CSV table of N, CA and C in Angstrom, one decimal:
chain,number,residue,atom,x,y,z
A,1,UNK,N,-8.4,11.2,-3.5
A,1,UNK,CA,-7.3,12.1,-3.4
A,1,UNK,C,-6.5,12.0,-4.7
A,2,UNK,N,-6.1,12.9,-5.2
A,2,UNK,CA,-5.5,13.1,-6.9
A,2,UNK,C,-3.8,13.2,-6.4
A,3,UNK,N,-3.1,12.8,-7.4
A,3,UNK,CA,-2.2,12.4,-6.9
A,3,UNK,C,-1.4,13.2,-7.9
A,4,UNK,N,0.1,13.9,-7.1
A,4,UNK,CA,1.0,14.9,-8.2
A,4,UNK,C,1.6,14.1,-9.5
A,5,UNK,N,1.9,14.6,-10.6
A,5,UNK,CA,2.6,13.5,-11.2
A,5,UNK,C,4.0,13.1,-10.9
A,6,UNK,N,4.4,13.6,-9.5
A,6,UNK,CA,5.9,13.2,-9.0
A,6,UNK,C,5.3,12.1,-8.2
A,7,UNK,N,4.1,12.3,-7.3
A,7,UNK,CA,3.9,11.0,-7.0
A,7,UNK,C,3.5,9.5,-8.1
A,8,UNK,N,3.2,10.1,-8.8
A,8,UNK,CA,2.3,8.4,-10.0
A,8,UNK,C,3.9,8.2,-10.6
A,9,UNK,N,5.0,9.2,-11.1
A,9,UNK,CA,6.2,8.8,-11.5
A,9,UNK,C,6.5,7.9,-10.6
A,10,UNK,N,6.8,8.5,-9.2
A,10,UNK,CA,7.2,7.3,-8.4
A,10,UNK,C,6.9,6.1,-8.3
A,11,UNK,N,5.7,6.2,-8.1
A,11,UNK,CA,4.9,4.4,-8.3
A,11,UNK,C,5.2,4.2,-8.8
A,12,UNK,N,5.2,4.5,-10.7
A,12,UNK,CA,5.8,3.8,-11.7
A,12,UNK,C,6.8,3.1,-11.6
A,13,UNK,N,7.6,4.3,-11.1
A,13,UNK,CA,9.3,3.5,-11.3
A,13,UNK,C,9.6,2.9,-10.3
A,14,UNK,N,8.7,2.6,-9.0
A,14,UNK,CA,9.4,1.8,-8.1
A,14,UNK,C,8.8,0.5,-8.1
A,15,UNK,N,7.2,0.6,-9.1
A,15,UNK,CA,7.1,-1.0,-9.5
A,15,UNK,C,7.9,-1.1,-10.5
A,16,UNK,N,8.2,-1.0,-11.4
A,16,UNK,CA,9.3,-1.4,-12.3
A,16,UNK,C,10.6,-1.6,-11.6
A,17,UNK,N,11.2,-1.3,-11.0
A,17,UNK,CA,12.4,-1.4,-10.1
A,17,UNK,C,11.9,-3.5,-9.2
A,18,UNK,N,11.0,-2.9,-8.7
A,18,UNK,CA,10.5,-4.5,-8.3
A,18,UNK,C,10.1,-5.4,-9.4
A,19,UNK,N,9.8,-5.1,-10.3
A,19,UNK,CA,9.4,-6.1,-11.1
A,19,UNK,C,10.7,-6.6,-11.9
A,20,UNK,N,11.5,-5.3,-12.4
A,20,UNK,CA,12.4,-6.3,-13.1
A,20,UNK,C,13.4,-6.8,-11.9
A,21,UNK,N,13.6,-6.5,-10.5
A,21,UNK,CA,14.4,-6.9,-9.5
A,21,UNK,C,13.7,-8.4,-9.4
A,22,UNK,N,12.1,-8.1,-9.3
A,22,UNK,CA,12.1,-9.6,-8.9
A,22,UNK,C,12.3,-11.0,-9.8
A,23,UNK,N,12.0,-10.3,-11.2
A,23,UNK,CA,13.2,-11.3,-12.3
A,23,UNK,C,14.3,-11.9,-11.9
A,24,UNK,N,15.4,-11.0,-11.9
A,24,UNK,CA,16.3,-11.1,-11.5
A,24,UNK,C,16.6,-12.0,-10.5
A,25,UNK,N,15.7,-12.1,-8.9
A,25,UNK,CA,16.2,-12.2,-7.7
A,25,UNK,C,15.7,-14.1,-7.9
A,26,UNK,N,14.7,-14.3,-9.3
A,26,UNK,CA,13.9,-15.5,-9.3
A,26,UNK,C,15.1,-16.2,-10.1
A,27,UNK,N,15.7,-15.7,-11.4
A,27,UNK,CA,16.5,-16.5,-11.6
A,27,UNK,C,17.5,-16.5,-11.2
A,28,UNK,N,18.8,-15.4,-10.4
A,28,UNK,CA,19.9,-15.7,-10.1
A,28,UNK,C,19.9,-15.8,-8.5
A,29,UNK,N,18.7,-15.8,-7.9
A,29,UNK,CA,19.3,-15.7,-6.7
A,29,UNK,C,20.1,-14.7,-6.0
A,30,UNK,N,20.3,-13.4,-6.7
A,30,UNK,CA,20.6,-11.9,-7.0
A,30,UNK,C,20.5,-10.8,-7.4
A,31,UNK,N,20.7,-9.8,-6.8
A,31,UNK,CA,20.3,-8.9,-8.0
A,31,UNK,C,21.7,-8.1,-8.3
A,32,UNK,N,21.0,-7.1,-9.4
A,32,UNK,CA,22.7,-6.2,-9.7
A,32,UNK,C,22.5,-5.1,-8.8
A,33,UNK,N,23.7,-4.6,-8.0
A,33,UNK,CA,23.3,-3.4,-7.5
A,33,UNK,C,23.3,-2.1,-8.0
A,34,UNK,N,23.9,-1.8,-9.6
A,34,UNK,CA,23.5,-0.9,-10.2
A,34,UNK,C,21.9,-0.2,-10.5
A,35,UNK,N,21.0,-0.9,-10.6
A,35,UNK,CA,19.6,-0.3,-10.8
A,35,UNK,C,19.3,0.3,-9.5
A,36,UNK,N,19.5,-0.2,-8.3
A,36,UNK,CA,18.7,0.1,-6.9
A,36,UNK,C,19.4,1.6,-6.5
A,37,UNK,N,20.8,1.6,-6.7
A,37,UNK,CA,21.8,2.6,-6.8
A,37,UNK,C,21.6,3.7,-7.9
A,38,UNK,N,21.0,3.6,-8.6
A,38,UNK,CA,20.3,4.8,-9.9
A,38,UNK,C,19.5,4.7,-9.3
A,39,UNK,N,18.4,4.4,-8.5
A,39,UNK,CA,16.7,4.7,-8.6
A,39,UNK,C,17.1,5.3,-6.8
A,40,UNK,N,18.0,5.0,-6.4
A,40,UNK,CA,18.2,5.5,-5.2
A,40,UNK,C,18.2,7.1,-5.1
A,41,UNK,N,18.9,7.1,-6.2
A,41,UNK,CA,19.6,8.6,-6.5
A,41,UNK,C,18.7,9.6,-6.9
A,42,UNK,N,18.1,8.6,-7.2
A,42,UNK,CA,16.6,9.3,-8.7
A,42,UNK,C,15.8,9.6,-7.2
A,43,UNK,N,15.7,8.9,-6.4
A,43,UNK,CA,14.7,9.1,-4.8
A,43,UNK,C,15.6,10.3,-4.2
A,44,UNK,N,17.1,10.4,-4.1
A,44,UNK,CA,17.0,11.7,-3.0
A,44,UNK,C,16.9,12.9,-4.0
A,45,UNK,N,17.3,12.8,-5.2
A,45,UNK,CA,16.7,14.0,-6.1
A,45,UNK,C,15.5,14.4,-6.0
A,46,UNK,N,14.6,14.1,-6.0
A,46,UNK,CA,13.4,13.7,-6.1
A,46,UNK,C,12.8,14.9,-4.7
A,47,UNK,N,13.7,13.9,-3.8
A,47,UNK,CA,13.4,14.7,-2.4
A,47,UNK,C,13.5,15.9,-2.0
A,48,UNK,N,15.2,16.2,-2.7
A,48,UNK,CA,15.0,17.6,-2.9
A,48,UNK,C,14.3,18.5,-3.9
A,49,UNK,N,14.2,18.1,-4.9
A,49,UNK,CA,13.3,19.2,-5.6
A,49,UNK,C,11.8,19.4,-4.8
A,50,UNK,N,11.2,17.8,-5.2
A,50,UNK,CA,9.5,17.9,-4.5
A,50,UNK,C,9.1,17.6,-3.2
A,51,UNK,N,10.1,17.4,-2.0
A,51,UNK,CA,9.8,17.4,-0.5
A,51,UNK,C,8.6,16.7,-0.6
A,52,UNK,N,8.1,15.9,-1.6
A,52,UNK,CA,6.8,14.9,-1.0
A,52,UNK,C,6.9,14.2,-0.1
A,53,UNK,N,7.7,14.3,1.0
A,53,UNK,CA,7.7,13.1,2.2
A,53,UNK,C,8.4,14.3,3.1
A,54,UNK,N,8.4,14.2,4.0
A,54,UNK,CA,8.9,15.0,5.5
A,54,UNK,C,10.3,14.2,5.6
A,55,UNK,N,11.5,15.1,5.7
A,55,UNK,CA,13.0,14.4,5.7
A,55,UNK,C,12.9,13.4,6.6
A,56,UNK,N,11.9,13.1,8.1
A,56,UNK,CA,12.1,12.2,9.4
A,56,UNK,C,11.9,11.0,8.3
A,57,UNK,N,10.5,11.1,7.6
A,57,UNK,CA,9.7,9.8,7.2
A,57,UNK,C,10.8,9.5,5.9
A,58,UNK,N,11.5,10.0,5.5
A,58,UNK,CA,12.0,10.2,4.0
A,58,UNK,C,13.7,8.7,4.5
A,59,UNK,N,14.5,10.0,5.4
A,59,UNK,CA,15.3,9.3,6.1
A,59,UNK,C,15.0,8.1,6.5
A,60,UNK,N,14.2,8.1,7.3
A,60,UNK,CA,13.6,7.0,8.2
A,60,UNK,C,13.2,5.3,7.2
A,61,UNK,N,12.7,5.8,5.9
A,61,UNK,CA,13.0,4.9,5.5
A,61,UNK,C,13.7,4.6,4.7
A,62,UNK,N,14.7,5.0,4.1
A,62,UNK,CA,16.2,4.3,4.3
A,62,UNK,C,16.8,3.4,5.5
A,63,UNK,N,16.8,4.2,6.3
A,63,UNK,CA,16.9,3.4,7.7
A,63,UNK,C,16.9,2.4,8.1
A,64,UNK,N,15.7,2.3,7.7
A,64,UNK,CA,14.9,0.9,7.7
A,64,UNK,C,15.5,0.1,6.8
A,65,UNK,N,15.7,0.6,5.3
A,65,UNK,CA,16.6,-0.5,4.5
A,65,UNK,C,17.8,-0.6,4.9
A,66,UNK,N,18.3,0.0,5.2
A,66,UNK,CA,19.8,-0.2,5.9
A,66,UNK,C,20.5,-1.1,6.9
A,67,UNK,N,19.2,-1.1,8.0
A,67,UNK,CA,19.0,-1.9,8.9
A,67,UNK,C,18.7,-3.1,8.6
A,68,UNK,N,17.9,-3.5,7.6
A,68,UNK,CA,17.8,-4.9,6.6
A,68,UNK,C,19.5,-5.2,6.2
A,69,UNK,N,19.8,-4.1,5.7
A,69,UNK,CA,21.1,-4.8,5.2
A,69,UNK,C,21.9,-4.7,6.3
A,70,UNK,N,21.9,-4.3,7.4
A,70,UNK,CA,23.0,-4.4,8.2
A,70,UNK,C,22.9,-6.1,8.5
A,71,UNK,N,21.4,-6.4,9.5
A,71,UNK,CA,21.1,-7.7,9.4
A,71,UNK,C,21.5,-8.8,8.7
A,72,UNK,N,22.0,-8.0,7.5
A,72,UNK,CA,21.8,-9.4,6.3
A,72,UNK,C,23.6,-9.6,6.6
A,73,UNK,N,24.3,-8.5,6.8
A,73,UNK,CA,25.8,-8.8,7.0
A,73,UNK,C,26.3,-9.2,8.0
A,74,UNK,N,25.5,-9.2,9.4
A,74,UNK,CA,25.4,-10.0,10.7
A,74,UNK,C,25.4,-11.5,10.5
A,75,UNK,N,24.1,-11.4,10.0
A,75,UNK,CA,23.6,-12.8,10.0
A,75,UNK,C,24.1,-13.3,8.6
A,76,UNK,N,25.0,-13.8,7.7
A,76,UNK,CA,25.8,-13.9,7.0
A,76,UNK,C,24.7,-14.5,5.6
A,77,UNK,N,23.6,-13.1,5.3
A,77,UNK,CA,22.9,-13.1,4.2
A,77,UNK,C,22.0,-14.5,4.5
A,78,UNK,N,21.3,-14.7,5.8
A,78,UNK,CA,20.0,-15.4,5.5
A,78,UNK,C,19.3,-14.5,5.2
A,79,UNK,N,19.0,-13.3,5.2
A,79,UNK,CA,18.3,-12.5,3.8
A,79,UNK,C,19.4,-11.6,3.3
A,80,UNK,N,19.1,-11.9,1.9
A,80,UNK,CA,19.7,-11.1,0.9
A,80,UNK,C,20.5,-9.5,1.4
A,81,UNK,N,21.9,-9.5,1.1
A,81,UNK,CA,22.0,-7.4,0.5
A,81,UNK,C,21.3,-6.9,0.0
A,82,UNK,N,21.1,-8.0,-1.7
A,82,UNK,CA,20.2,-7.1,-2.4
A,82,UNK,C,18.6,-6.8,-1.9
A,83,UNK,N,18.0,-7.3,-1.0
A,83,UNK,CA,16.8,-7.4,-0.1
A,83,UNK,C,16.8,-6.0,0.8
A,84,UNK,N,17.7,-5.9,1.1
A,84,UNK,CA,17.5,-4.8,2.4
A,84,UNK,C,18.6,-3.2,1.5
A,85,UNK,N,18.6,-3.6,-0.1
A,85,UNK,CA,19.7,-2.4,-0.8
A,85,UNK,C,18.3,-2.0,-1.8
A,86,UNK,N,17.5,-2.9,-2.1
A,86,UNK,CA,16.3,-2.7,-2.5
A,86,UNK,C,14.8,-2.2,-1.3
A,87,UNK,N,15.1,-2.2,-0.2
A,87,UNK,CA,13.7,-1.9,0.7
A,87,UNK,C,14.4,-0.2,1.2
A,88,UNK,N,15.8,0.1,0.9
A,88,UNK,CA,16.9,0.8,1.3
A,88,UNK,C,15.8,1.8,0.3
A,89,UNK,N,15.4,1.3,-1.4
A,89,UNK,CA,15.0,2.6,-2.2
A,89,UNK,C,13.4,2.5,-2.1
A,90,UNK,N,12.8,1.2,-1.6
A,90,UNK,CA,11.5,1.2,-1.3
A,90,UNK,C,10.9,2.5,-0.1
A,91,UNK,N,12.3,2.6,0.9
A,91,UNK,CA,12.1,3.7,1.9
A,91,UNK,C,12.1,4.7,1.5
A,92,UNK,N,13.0,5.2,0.4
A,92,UNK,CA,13.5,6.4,0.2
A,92,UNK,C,11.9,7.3,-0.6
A,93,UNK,N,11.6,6.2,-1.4
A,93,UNK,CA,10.1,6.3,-2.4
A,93,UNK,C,9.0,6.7,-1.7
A,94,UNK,N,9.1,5.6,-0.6
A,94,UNK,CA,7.6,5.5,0.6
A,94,UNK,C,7.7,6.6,1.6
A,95,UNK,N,8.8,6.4,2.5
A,95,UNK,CA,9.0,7.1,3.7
A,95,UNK,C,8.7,5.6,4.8
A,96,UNK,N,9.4,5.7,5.9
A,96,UNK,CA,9.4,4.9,7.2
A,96,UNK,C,8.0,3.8,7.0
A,97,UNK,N,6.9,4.7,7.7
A,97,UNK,CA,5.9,3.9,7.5
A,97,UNK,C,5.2,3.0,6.7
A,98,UNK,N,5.5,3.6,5.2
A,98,UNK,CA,5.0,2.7,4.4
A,98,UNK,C,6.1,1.6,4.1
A,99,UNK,N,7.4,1.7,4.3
A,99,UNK,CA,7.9,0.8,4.0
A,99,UNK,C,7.9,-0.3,4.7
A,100,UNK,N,7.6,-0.2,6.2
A,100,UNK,CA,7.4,-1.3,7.4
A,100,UNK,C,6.5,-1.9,7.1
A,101,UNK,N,5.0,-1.0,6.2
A,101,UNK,CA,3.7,-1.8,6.4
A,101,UNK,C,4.4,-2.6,4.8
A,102,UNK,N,5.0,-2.8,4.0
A,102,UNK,CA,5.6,-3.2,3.1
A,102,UNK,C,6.2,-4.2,2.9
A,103,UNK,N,7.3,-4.1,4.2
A,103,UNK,CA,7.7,-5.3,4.7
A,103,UNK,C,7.0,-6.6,5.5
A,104,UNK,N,6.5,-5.6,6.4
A,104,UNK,CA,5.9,-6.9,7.3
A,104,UNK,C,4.7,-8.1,6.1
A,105,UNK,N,3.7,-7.0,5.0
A,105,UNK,CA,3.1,-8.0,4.5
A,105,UNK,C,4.4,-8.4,3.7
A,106,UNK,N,5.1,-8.3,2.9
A,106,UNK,CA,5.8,-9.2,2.3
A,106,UNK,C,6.6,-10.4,3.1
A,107,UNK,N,6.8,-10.1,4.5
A,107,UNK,CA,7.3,-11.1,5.2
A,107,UNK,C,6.2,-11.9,5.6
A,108,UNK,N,5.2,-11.3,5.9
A,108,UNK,CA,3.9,-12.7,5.4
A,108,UNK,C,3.8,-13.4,4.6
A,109,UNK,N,3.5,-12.9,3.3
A,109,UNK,CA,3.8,-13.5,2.4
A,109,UNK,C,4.8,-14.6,2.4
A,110,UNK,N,5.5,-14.1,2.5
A,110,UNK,CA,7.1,-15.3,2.3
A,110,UNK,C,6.9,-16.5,3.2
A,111,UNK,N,6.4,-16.1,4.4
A,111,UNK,CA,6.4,-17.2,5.3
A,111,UNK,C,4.9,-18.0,5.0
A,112,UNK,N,4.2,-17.5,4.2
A,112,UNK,CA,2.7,-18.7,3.9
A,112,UNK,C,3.0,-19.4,2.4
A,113,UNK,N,4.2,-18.7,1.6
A,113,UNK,CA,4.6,-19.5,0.5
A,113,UNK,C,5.9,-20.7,0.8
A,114,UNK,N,6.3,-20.2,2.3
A,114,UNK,CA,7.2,-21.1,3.1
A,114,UNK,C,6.8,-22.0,3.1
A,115,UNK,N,5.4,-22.0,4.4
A,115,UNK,CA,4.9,-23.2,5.0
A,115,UNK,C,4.4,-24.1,3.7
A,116,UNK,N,3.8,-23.9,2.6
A,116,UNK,CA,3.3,-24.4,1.5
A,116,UNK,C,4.4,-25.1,1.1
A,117,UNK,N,5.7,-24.8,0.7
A,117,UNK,CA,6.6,-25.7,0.0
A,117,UNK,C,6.9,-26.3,1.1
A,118,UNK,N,7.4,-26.3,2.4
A,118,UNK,CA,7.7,-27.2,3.2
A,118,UNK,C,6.6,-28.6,3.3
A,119,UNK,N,5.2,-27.9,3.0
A,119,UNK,CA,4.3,-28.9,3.2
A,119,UNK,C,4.8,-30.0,1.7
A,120,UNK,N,4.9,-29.0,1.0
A,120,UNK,CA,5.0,-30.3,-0.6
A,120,UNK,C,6.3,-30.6,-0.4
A,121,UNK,N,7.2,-29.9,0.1
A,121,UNK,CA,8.4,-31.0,0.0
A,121,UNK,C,8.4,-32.2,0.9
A,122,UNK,N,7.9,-32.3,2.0
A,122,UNK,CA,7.2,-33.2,3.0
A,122,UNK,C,6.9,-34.3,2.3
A,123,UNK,N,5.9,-33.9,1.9
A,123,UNK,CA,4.6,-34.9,1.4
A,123,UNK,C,5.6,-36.0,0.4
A,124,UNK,N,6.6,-35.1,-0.6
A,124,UNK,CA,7.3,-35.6,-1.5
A,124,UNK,C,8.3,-36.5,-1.1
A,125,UNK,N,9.2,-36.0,0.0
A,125,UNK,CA,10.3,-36.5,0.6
A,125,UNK,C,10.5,-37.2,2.2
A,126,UNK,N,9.4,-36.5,2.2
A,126,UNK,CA,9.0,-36.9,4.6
A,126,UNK,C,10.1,-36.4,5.4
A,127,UNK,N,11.0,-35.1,4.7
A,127,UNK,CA,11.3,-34.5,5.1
A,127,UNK,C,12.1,-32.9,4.5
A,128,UNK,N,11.6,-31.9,4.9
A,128,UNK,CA,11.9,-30.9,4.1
A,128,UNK,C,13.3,-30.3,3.9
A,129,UNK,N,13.8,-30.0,3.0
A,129,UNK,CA,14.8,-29.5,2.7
A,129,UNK,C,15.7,-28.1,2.9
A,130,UNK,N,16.4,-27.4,2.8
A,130,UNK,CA,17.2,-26.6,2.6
A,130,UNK,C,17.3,-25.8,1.3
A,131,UNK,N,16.4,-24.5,1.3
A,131,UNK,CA,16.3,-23.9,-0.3
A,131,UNK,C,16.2,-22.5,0.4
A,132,UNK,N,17.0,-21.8,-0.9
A,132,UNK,CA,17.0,-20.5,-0.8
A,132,UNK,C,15.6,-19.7,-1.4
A,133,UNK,N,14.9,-19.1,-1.0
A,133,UNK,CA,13.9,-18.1,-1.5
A,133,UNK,C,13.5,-16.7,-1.4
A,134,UNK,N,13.6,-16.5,-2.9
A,134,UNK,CA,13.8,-15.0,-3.4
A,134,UNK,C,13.2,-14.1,-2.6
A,135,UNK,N,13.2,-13.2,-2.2
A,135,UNK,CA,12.0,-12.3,-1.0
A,135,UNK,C,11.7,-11.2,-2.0
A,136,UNK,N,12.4,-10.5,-3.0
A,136,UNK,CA,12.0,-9.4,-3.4
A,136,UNK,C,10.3,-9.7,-4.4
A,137,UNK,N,9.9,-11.0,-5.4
A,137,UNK,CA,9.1,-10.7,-5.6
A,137,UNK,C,7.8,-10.8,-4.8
A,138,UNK,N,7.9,-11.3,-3.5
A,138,UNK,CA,7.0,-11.1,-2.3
A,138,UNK,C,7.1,-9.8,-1.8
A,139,UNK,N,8.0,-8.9,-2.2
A,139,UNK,CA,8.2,-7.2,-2.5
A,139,UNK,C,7.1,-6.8,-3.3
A,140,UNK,N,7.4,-7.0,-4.2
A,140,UNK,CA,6.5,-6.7,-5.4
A,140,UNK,C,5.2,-6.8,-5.1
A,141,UNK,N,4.5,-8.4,-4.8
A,141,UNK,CA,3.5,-8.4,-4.5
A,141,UNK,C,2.5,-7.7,-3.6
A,142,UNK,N,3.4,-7.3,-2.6
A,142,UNK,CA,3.3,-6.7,-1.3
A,142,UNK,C,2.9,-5.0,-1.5
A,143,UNK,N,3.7,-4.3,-2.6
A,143,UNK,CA,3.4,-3.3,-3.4
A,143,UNK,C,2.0,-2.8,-3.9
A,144,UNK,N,2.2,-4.3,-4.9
A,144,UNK,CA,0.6,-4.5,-6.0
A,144,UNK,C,-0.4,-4.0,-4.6
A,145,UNK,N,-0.7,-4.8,-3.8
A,145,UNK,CA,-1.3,-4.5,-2.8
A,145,UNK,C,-1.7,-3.2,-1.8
A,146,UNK,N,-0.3,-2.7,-2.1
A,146,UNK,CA,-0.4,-1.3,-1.4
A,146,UNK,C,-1.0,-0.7,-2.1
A,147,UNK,N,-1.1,-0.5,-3.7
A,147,UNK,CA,-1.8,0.5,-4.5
A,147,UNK,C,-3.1,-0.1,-4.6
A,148,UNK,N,-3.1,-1.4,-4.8
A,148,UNK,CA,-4.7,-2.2,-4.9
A,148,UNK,C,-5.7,-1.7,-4.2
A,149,UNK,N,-4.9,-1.4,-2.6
A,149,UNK,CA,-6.0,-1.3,-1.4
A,149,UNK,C,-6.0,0.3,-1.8
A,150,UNK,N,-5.1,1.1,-2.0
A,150,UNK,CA,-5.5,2.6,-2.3
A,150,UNK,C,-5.8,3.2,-3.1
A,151,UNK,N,-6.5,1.9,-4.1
A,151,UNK,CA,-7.3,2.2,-5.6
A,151,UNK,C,-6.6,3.0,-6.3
A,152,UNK,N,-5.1,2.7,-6.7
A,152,UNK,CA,-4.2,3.4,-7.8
A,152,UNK,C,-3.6,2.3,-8.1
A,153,UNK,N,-3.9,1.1,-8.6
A,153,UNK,CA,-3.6,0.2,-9.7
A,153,UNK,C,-4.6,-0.7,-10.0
A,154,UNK,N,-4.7,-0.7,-11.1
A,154,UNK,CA,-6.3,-1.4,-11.3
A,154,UNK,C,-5.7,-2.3,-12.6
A,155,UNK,N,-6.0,-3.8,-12.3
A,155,UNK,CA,-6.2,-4.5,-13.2
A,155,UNK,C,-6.5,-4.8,-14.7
């Protein structure tokens, strides 16, 4: 399937948005909310001119990132704002579905690079610790993936 060049722009800029977010999220433990807030905007423009997503699936994933951040202000940021202000423009890009299949592998992810440091902090201390870890570049990776499996990023 050949893809419009509004869709490959997209890819582009929403791996770039994760990549340099996941910089960010590795060294400060944050991100700025200025980029996610530009590329947000760059997504509902986007929407209206090229309607490449159906407004349900378009909306719907925002939604979805919204609901991440609602979560994160409930539960007083055991995951990140910037986590659920960045899946907020991963929706807007993807639409609903792809952002859920997005999430869930990235929350795999996170929880098998969990159980791994818990194991070596263990081993190290005989008992594990208390550490904050970044989720957006388990975003990213989770991405890589999504195009990997639909042979639009190649190595």
């Amino acid at each position: 399937m050949k893809l419009t060049k509004s869709e490959v722009c997209m890819e582009v800029l929403l791996l770039m948005l994760l990549i340099y977010e996941s910089i960010d999220d590795v060294r400060n433990h944050s991100i700025q909310v200025l980029w996610p807030m530009a590329f947000l905007t760059g997504a509902i423009t986007r929407q209206c001119i090229c309607r490449d997503l159906s407004w349900q699936m378009f909306c719907g994933g925002i939604a979805f990132g919204l609901a991440v951040l609602l979560l994160s202000l409930l539960y007083r940021e055991m995951i990140g704002t910037g986590d659920g202000l960045v899946l907020c423009v991963c929706g807007a890009y993807l639409g609903f579905a792809q952002v859920v299949m997005l999430f869930a592998r990235a929350i795999f992810l996170a929880a098998l690079w969990g159980i791994v440091q818990i194991g070596k902090q263990y081993v190290k201390e005989k008992r594990p610790s208390k550490a904050e870890m970044p989720f957006i570049p388990f975003l990213l990776v989770s991405y890589g993936s999504i195009l990997l499996e639909a042979g639009r990023f190649v190595l």
